[in-house]
Amino acid sequence: MSEHVPTSRLARGTKLGAAAAGQVLIRSKARLSMLGRSAEVRERLSEESTMRAAEQIVTVLGGMKGVAMKLGQMMSILDMDLVPADHRESFQRKLAVLRDSAPTVPFDRMVRVIERDLRMPIEQAFATFDETAIGSASIGQVYRATLPDGTDVAVKVQYPGIDRAVRADLQNLVMLRRFVQSVFPLIGPGVIDELAANMELELDYHREAQTQRRVADTFRNHPFITVPDSFPELSGRRVLVTEFVEGMNFEQICELDQDERNRVGEIMYRFYIGSLYQFNEFCGDPHPGNVLLAKDGRVAFLDFGLFNAMSEEHVEFELECLRAASEGRADDLYALLDKRGFLDKDVEVSAEECLDYVLAASEWNLIDAELEVTPDVAGGAFLLAIDPRASEFQGMKHQNLPPEHLFSRRADFFTFGILGQLGVSANWHRIAREWIYGEPPATKLGEQHQQWLKSLEGQQ
């Protein structure tokens, strides 16, 4: 992988433009070659064409980093039927490279970012600093170091010039919406707009350090959730210093037995989904690379660049919708969505269609039944909800999802996608009834969490 990340809008736009032109040629040639062929041959050529198109996009996303890499990471979480079934496993492995591999940016260039941002020599800030990156994010690399007092820390450092690259990506993606949607039809204007609104937040590591410290304080002494503390005093806009957590990564967690995977899955569900309804804030970027299983059995959650708050009014609205949907009250659900401004008056949608749409996308945690989450189940729900190629629910796909709720839906779908990769089973609705209806816990983890919540009340 190249060590140089192009930052100008022209250079980065040229890459996307070349890919777009390549798609047109690939598809035109495939259509022409299909004339007079049998159905079997047409299907084979269509698959080959799709694979070439998909692999070209992976290459472009991997080379651009920034927002484009973020889209690649989004694609890697869900099995979104972008390629033929026979090739899907291979394609997911290619996308996983976007998620996990660190580019080879020379350390001397990264040191300059650190020293400029912290306004001190690296030797003054850290007692030791390993020059080999231990991981990567969409906009930076992660290193291991120790503070002068001996504390082990992780240091996330932005790629040089990535801020300019991100802004160039945002402009280019807006220009090339039609191309992006032709390859990834489920990435609609709302998703691109949401990325544009939130990627600027991810560029501010000092803000993230402050957020992470607050969340770490919230979950301190939790029985099964841990958030590494941050050091805002040692962090800048381009450098983030946090406690180092030793533990199993997501791929290693996936190798554990079913009972342990189920336990980790429930913990992830409680943190990524339950936090919104219990604390009015949540992580908008659920991702396998942001989860570790610590040695003490707790699950550690990393990366708080897209940690969002929601007003109590909007949280209560979502809970009212969940209650209406889970109880099958179609007319009440329609009235709630209409009052909030979800429904486009120019597109006719019935109350039953509203209910069916919500259940199709979210019944995994609205129906009182044990459910094994697989990649097919998670990806199928996502596609049915937002992919314009699907014939179902066309009226609902033209409705208006307010920005404050778009982010929480993304968190829902991506959490579902991660659980699918983990291959876990639970009665997710019984767990969710704790926050939907305020009912007593239905699981041992729920009982532990409830006791912890009561201890927080005693401290106030």
Coordinates of C-alpha atoms in Angstrom, one line a residue:
M1 CA 0.0 0.0 0.0
S2 CA 1.3 3.4 -0.9
E3 CA 2.7 5.5 1.9
H4 CA 1.4 8.7 0.3
V5 CA -2.3 9.6 0.9
P6 CA -3.4 12.1 -1.8
T7 CA -5.1 15.1 -0.2
S8 CA -6.1 17.4 -3.0
R9 CA -9.7 17.2 -4.2
L10 CA -8.5 16.9 -7.8
A11 CA -6.2 14.0 -7.2
R12 CA -8.8 12.1 -5.1
G13 CA -11.6 13.0 -7.4
T14 CA -9.6 11.6 -10.3
K15 CA -9.3 8.3 -8.6
L16 CA -13.1 8.0 -8.1
G17 CA -13.7 9.4 -11.6
A18 CA -11.5 6.7 -13.1
A19 CA -13.3 4.0 -11.1
A20 CA -16.6 5.4 -12.3
A21 CA -15.5 5.3 -15.9
G22 CA -14.3 1.8 -15.4
Q23 CA -17.7 0.7 -14.1
V24 CA -19.4 2.0 -17.3
L25 CA -17.0 0.1 -19.5
I26 CA -17.2 -3.1 -17.5
R27 CA -21.0 -3.0 -17.6
S28 CA -21.3 -2.1 -21.2
K29 CA -18.9 -4.9 -22.3
A30 CA -20.8 -7.3 -20.1
R31 CA -24.2 -6.3 -21.6
L32 CA -22.8 -6.5 -25.2
S33 CA -21.3 -10.0 -24.7
M34 CA -24.6 -11.3 -23.3
L35 CA -26.4 -11.0 -26.6
G36 CA -27.3 -14.4 -28.0
R37 CA -25.9 -16.2 -24.9
S38 CA -27.8 -18.8 -22.9
A39 CA -29.2 -17.9 -19.5
E40 CA -26.5 -19.8 -17.7
V41 CA -23.7 -17.9 -19.6
R42 CA -25.4 -14.6 -19.0
E43 CA -25.5 -15.4 -15.3
R44 CA -21.8 -16.3 -15.2
L45 CA -20.8 -13.1 -17.1
S46 CA -22.9 -11.1 -14.8
E47 CA -21.1 -12.5 -11.8
E48 CA -17.7 -11.9 -13.3
S49 CA -18.7 -8.4 -14.1
T50 CA -19.9 -7.8 -10.6
M51 CA -16.8 -9.2 -9.1
R52 CA -14.5 -7.0 -11.2
A53 CA -16.6 -4.0 -10.3
A54 CA -16.6 -4.8 -6.6
E55 CA -12.8 -5.5 -6.5
Q56 CA -12.1 -2.2 -8.3
I57 CA -14.1 -0.3 -5.7
V58 CA -12.3 -2.1 -2.8
T59 CA -9.0 -1.0 -4.4
V60 CA -10.1 2.6 -4.7
L61 CA -11.5 2.8 -1.2
G62 CA -8.3 1.3 0.3
G63 CA -6.1 3.8 -1.5
M64 CA -8.1 6.8 -0.5
K65 CA -8.5 6.3 3.2
G66 CA -10.5 9.0 5.0
V67 CA -14.2 9.0 4.2
A68 CA -13.8 6.5 1.4
M69 CA -12.2 4.0 3.8
K70 CA -15.0 4.7 6.2
L71 CA -17.5 3.6 3.5
G72 CA -15.4 0.5 3.0
Q73 CA -15.5 -0.3 6.7
M74 CA -19.3 0.1 6.7
M75 CA -19.5 -2.4 3.8
S76 CA -17.3 -4.9 5.7
I77 CA -19.7 -5.1 8.7
L78 CA -22.8 -6.4 6.8
D79 CA -23.2 -9.1 4.2
M80 CA -25.0 -6.7 1.8
D81 CA -25.4 -9.0 -1.2
L82 CA -23.3 -6.7 -3.3
V83 CA -21.6 -9.6 -5.1
P84 CA -22.9 -13.1 -6.1
A85 CA -23.2 -15.6 -3.3
D86 CA -20.4 -17.8 -4.5
H87 CA -18.0 -14.9 -4.3
R88 CA -19.3 -13.2 -1.1
E89 CA -16.8 -14.8 1.3
S90 CA -13.9 -13.7 -0.8
F91 CA -15.3 -10.2 -1.1
Q92 CA -15.8 -9.9 2.6
R93 CA -12.1 -10.9 3.2
K94 CA -11.1 -8.1 0.8
L95 CA -13.3 -5.6 2.7
A96 CA -11.8 -6.8 6.0
V97 CA -8.4 -5.6 4.7
L98 CA -9.9 -2.0 4.6
R99 CA -11.0 -2.5 8.2
D100 CA -7.8 -3.9 9.7
S101 CA -4.7 -3.1 7.7
A102 CA -2.4 -0.2 8.6
P103 CA -0.8 1.8 5.7
T104 CA 3.0 2.1 5.7
V105 CA 3.3 5.8 6.6
P106 CA 7.0 6.2 7.8
F107 CA 7.3 6.8 11.5
D108 CA 9.4 9.9 11.1
R109 CA 6.4 11.6 9.4
M110 CA 4.1 10.5 12.2
V111 CA 6.5 11.8 14.9
R112 CA 6.3 15.2 13.3
V113 CA 2.5 15.1 13.7
I114 CA 2.8 14.1 17.4
E115 CA 5.4 16.7 18.3
R116 CA 3.7 19.5 16.4
D117 CA 0.3 18.7 18.0
L118 CA 1.6 18.2 21.6
R119 CA 4.1 21.0 21.3
M120 CA 6.9 19.0 22.9
P121 CA 9.5 16.4 21.9
I122 CA 8.2 12.8 21.9
E123 CA 10.8 11.9 24.5
Q124 CA 9.3 14.4 26.9
A125 CA 5.8 13.2 26.5
F126 CA 6.5 9.5 26.6
A127 CA 9.1 7.3 28.4
T128 CA 9.0 4.7 25.6
F129 CA 7.3 4.7 22.2
D130 CA 7.1 1.6 19.9
E131 CA 7.7 2.8 16.3
T132 CA 5.7 0.0 14.8
A133 CA 2.0 0.7 14.5
I134 CA -0.2 -1.9 16.2
G135 CA -3.4 -1.0 14.3
S136 CA -5.2 1.5 12.1
A137 CA -8.3 3.6 12.1
S138 CA -10.0 5.2 9.1
I139 CA -8.0 8.4 9.7
G140 CA -5.0 7.4 11.7
Q141 CA -2.6 4.8 13.1
V142 CA -2.3 3.4 16.6
Y143 CA 0.9 2.9 18.5
R144 CA 1.9 1.5 21.9
A145 CA 3.8 3.7 24.4
T146 CA 4.4 4.3 28.1
L147 CA 4.0 7.5 30.1
P148 CA 6.8 8.7 32.4
D149 CA 4.9 7.2 35.4
G150 CA 5.0 3.8 33.7
T151 CA 1.3 3.7 32.5
D152 CA 0.8 1.7 29.3
V153 CA -1.0 3.7 26.7
A154 CA -2.3 3.5 23.2
V155 CA -1.5 6.6 21.0
K156 CA -3.7 7.3 18.0
V157 CA -2.1 9.6 15.5
Q158 CA -3.8 11.1 12.4
Y159 CA -2.2 10.5 9.0
P160 CA -0.4 13.6 7.8
G161 CA -2.8 15.7 5.7
I162 CA -5.8 13.4 6.4
D163 CA -8.0 16.4 7.4
R164 CA -7.6 17.8 3.9
A165 CA -8.2 14.4 2.4
V166 CA -11.4 13.9 4.4
R167 CA -12.8 17.2 3.2
A168 CA -11.8 16.4 -0.4
D169 CA -13.6 13.0 -0.1
L170 CA -16.7 14.7 1.2
Q171 CA -16.9 17.1 -1.7
N172 CA -16.2 14.3 -4.2
L173 CA -18.7 11.9 -2.8
V174 CA -21.4 14.6 -3.0
M175 CA -20.4 15.1 -6.6
L176 CA -20.3 11.4 -7.4
R177 CA -23.4 10.3 -5.5
R178 CA -24.9 8.6 -8.6
F179 CA -21.7 6.6 -9.1
V180 CA -21.4 5.6 -5.5
Q181 CA -25.1 4.5 -5.4
S182 CA -24.7 2.5 -8.7
V183 CA -22.0 0.4 -7.0
F184 CA -23.5 0.5 -3.5
P185 CA -27.2 1.2 -4.0
L186 CA -27.9 1.2 -0.2
I187 CA -25.6 4.3 0.3
G188 CA -28.3 6.9 -0.3
P189 CA -28.0 10.7 0.0
G190 CA -29.0 10.5 3.7
V191 CA -26.0 8.3 4.5
I192 CA -23.6 10.5 2.6
D193 CA -25.0 13.6 4.3
E194 CA -24.7 12.0 7.7
L195 CA -21.1 11.1 7.0
A196 CA -20.3 14.6 6.0
A197 CA -21.9 16.0 9.2
N198 CA -20.0 13.7 11.5
M199 CA -16.6 13.1 9.9
E200 CA -15.5 16.6 11.0
L201 CA -16.1 15.5 14.6
E202 CA -13.9 12.5 14.1
L203 CA -11.0 14.8 13.0
D204 CA -10.9 16.4 16.5
Y205 CA -9.1 13.9 18.7
H206 CA -9.0 16.3 21.7
R207 CA -12.8 16.4 21.7
E208 CA -12.8 12.6 21.5
A209 CA -10.4 12.4 24.4
Q210 CA -12.8 14.4 26.5
T211 CA -15.8 12.3 25.4
Q212 CA -13.9 9.1 26.2
R213 CA -13.0 10.2 29.7
R214 CA -16.6 11.0 30.4
V215 CA -17.8 7.6 29.1
A216 CA -15.0 5.9 31.0
D217 CA -16.2 7.6 34.2
T218 CA -19.8 6.6 33.5
F219 CA -18.9 2.9 33.2
R220 CA -16.2 2.8 35.9
N221 CA -16.6 -0.3 38.1
H222 CA -19.2 -1.9 35.7
P223 CA -19.3 -5.7 36.0
F224 CA -18.9 -6.5 32.3
I225 CA -18.2 -3.3 30.4
T226 CA -15.0 -1.3 30.5
V227 CA -13.9 1.8 28.6
P228 CA -10.2 2.7 28.8
D229 CA -9.6 6.1 30.3
S230 CA -8.1 8.9 28.1
F231 CA -5.6 11.6 28.9
P232 CA -7.0 14.9 27.5
E233 CA -4.0 16.8 28.9
L234 CA -1.7 14.7 26.6
S235 CA -4.1 14.8 23.6
G236 CA -4.4 17.3 20.8
R237 CA -6.5 17.7 17.7
R238 CA -4.4 15.1 15.9
V239 CA -3.1 12.9 18.8
L240 CA -5.2 10.8 21.2
V241 CA -3.7 9.1 24.2
T242 CA -5.7 6.4 26.1
E243 CA -5.1 3.6 28.5
F244 CA -3.8 0.4 26.7
V245 CA -6.1 -2.6 27.0
E246 CA -4.8 -6.1 26.6
G247 CA -7.3 -8.5 25.2
M248 CA -8.7 -10.7 22.5
N249 CA -9.6 -9.0 19.2
F250 CA -12.9 -9.7 17.4
E251 CA -11.5 -12.4 15.2
Q252 CA -10.3 -14.3 18.3
I253 CA -13.6 -13.8 20.0
C254 CA -15.3 -15.4 17.0
E255 CA -13.3 -18.6 17.7
L256 CA -14.7 -18.9 21.3
D257 CA -17.4 -21.4 22.1
Q258 CA -21.1 -20.6 21.6
D259 CA -21.9 -19.7 25.2
E260 CA -19.0 -17.2 25.5
R261 CA -19.9 -15.6 22.1
N262 CA -23.5 -15.3 23.3
R263 CA -22.3 -13.6 26.4
V264 CA -20.1 -11.1 24.5
G265 CA -22.9 -10.5 22.0
E266 CA -25.3 -9.6 24.8
I267 CA -22.8 -7.2 26.3
M268 CA -22.3 -5.5 22.9
Y269 CA -26.0 -5.2 22.4
R270 CA -26.4 -3.6 25.8
F271 CA -23.6 -1.1 25.2
Y272 CA -24.3 -0.2 21.6
I273 CA -28.1 -0.2 21.8
G274 CA -29.1 0.0 25.4
S275 CA -26.9 3.0 26.2
L276 CA -29.2 5.3 24.1
Y277 CA -32.3 4.4 26.1
Q278 CA -30.6 4.4 29.5
F279 CA -28.2 7.3 29.2
N280 CA -29.5 9.3 26.2
E281 CA -26.2 8.8 24.4
F282 CA -24.6 6.1 22.3
C283 CA -21.8 5.1 20.0
G284 CA -22.6 5.9 16.4
D285 CA -19.8 3.7 15.0
P286 CA -20.2 0.1 16.2
H287 CA -17.3 -1.8 14.6
P288 CA -15.5 -5.1 15.2
G289 CA -12.2 -3.3 15.4
N290 CA -13.5 -1.3 18.4
V291 CA -14.2 -4.3 20.6
L292 CA -11.8 -6.3 22.8
L293 CA -12.4 -9.1 25.3
A294 CA -10.2 -8.1 28.3
K295 CA -8.4 -10.7 30.5
D296 CA -10.9 -10.2 33.4
G297 CA -13.9 -11.1 31.1
R298 CA -15.2 -7.6 30.6
V299 CA -15.7 -6.3 27.1
A300 CA -13.6 -3.2 26.3
F301 CA -15.1 -0.6 23.9
L302 CA -12.8 1.7 21.9
D303 CA -13.2 4.7 19.6
F304 CA -15.5 7.5 20.7
G305 CA -15.1 9.9 17.8
L306 CA -18.8 9.4 16.8
F307 CA -20.3 9.2 20.2
N308 CA -23.6 11.1 20.1
A309 CA -26.2 12.4 22.5
M310 CA -29.9 12.5 21.9
S311 CA -32.5 14.7 23.7
E312 CA -34.8 13.0 26.2
E313 CA -37.7 14.0 23.9
H314 CA -36.3 12.2 20.9
V315 CA -35.3 9.1 23.0
E316 CA -38.9 8.9 24.3
F317 CA -40.2 9.2 20.8
E318 CA -38.1 6.2 19.7
L319 CA -39.3 4.2 22.7
E320 CA -42.9 5.0 21.9
C321 CA -42.3 3.8 18.3
L322 CA -40.7 0.6 19.6
R323 CA -43.6 -0.1 21.9
A324 CA -46.2 0.5 19.1
A325 CA -44.3 -1.7 16.7
S326 CA -43.7 -4.6 19.1
E327 CA -47.4 -4.5 20.1
G328 CA -48.6 -4.4 16.4
R329 CA -50.3 -1.0 16.8
A330 CA -50.1 0.1 13.2
D331 CA -52.3 3.2 13.5
D332 CA -50.5 4.5 16.6
L333 CA -47.1 4.0 14.9
Y334 CA -48.3 5.8 11.8
A335 CA -49.6 8.8 13.9
L336 CA -46.2 9.0 15.7
L337 CA -44.2 9.0 12.5
D338 CA -46.5 11.5 10.9
K339 CA -46.4 13.9 13.8
R340 CA -42.6 13.8 13.9
G341 CA -42.4 14.6 10.2
F342 CA -41.2 11.2 9.0
L343 CA -43.9 10.8 6.3
D344 CA -43.8 12.6 3.0
K345 CA -47.3 13.8 2.1
D346 CA -46.6 13.3 -1.6
V347 CA -46.0 9.6 -1.2
E348 CA -48.9 7.5 -0.1
V349 CA -48.1 5.0 2.7
S350 CA -50.5 3.1 4.8
A351 CA -50.4 2.4 8.5
E352 CA -49.9 -1.3 7.8
E353 CA -47.0 -0.6 5.5
C354 CA -45.3 1.5 8.2
L355 CA -45.6 -1.3 10.7
D356 CA -44.4 -4.0 8.2
Y357 CA -41.4 -1.8 7.3
V358 CA -40.4 -1.3 10.9
L359 CA -40.8 -4.9 11.7
A360 CA -38.9 -6.0 8.6
A361 CA -35.9 -3.9 9.6
S362 CA -36.1 -4.4 13.4
E363 CA -38.1 -7.4 14.3
W364 CA -34.9 -9.1 15.6
N365 CA -35.3 -7.1 18.8
L366 CA -39.1 -6.5 18.7
I367 CA -40.3 -10.1 18.5
D368 CA -40.4 -12.2 21.6
A369 CA -38.4 -15.2 20.4
E370 CA -35.0 -16.7 20.4
L371 CA -33.1 -15.6 17.3
E372 CA -29.7 -16.7 16.0
V373 CA -28.1 -13.7 14.2
T374 CA -26.2 -14.7 11.1
P375 CA -24.6 -12.5 8.3
D376 CA -27.5 -13.4 6.0
V377 CA -30.2 -12.4 8.6
A378 CA -28.4 -9.1 9.4
G379 CA -27.6 -8.2 5.8
G380 CA -31.0 -9.1 4.6
A381 CA -32.8 -6.9 7.1
F382 CA -30.5 -4.0 6.1
L383 CA -31.0 -4.4 2.4
L384 CA -34.8 -4.8 2.8
A385 CA -34.9 -1.5 4.7
I386 CA -32.9 0.8 2.6
D387 CA -31.7 -0.8 -0.7
P388 CA -33.7 0.7 -3.5
R389 CA -33.2 -2.4 -5.6
A390 CA -35.6 -4.3 -3.3
S391 CA -39.2 -3.9 -4.5
E392 CA -40.7 -4.0 -1.0
F393 CA -41.6 -0.9 0.9
Q394 CA -40.8 1.6 -1.9
G395 CA -43.2 4.1 -0.3
M396 CA -41.4 4.0 3.0
K397 CA -38.0 4.4 1.3
H398 CA -39.0 7.8 0.1
Q399 CA -39.9 9.1 3.6
N400 CA -37.8 11.6 5.5
L401 CA -35.7 10.3 8.4
P402 CA -34.7 13.3 10.6
P403 CA -31.0 13.6 11.2
E404 CA -31.2 13.0 14.9
H405 CA -32.7 9.5 14.2
L406 CA -30.6 8.6 11.2
F407 CA -27.5 8.1 13.4
S408 CA -29.3 5.8 15.9
R409 CA -30.6 3.7 13.0
R410 CA -27.1 3.3 11.7
A411 CA -26.0 2.2 15.2
D412 CA -28.9 -0.4 15.2
F413 CA -28.0 -1.9 11.8
F414 CA -24.2 -2.0 12.4
T415 CA -24.7 -3.6 15.9
F416 CA -26.9 -6.2 14.2
G417 CA -24.2 -6.7 11.6
I418 CA -21.5 -7.3 14.2
L419 CA -23.7 -9.8 16.0
G420 CA -24.2 -11.5 12.7
Q421 CA -20.5 -11.9 12.2
L422 CA -20.2 -13.2 15.8
G423 CA -23.0 -15.8 15.2
V424 CA -24.8 -15.3 18.5
S425 CA -28.2 -16.3 19.8
A426 CA -30.5 -14.6 22.3
N427 CA -34.1 -13.4 22.9
W428 CA -33.1 -9.9 22.1
H429 CA -36.5 -8.5 22.8
R430 CA -36.5 -9.9 26.3
I431 CA -33.3 -8.0 26.9
A432 CA -34.6 -4.8 25.3
R433 CA -37.8 -4.9 27.5
E434 CA -35.6 -3.5 30.3
W435 CA -35.4 -0.2 28.5
I436 CA -38.6 -0.4 26.3
Y437 CA -40.9 -1.1 29.2
G438 CA -38.7 -0.8 32.3
E439 CA -39.2 -4.5 33.2
P440 CA -36.9 -6.5 35.4
P441 CA -33.9 -8.2 33.7
A442 CA -34.4 -11.5 32.0
T443 CA -30.7 -12.5 32.0
K444 CA -27.9 -12.8 34.5
L445 CA -26.0 -10.0 32.8
G446 CA -29.2 -7.9 33.0
E447 CA -29.3 -8.5 36.8
Q448 CA -25.7 -7.5 37.2
H449 CA -26.3 -4.4 35.1
Q450 CA -29.4 -3.5 37.1
Q451 CA -27.4 -3.8 40.4
W452 CA -24.7 -1.5 38.9
L453 CA -27.3 1.1 37.9
K454 CA -28.7 1.1 41.5
S455 CA -25.2 1.6 42.8
L456 CA -24.9 4.7 40.6
E457 CA -28.2 6.0 42.0
G458 CA -26.8 5.6 45.5
Q459 CA -23.7 7.7 44.6
Q460 CA -25.9 10.7 43.4

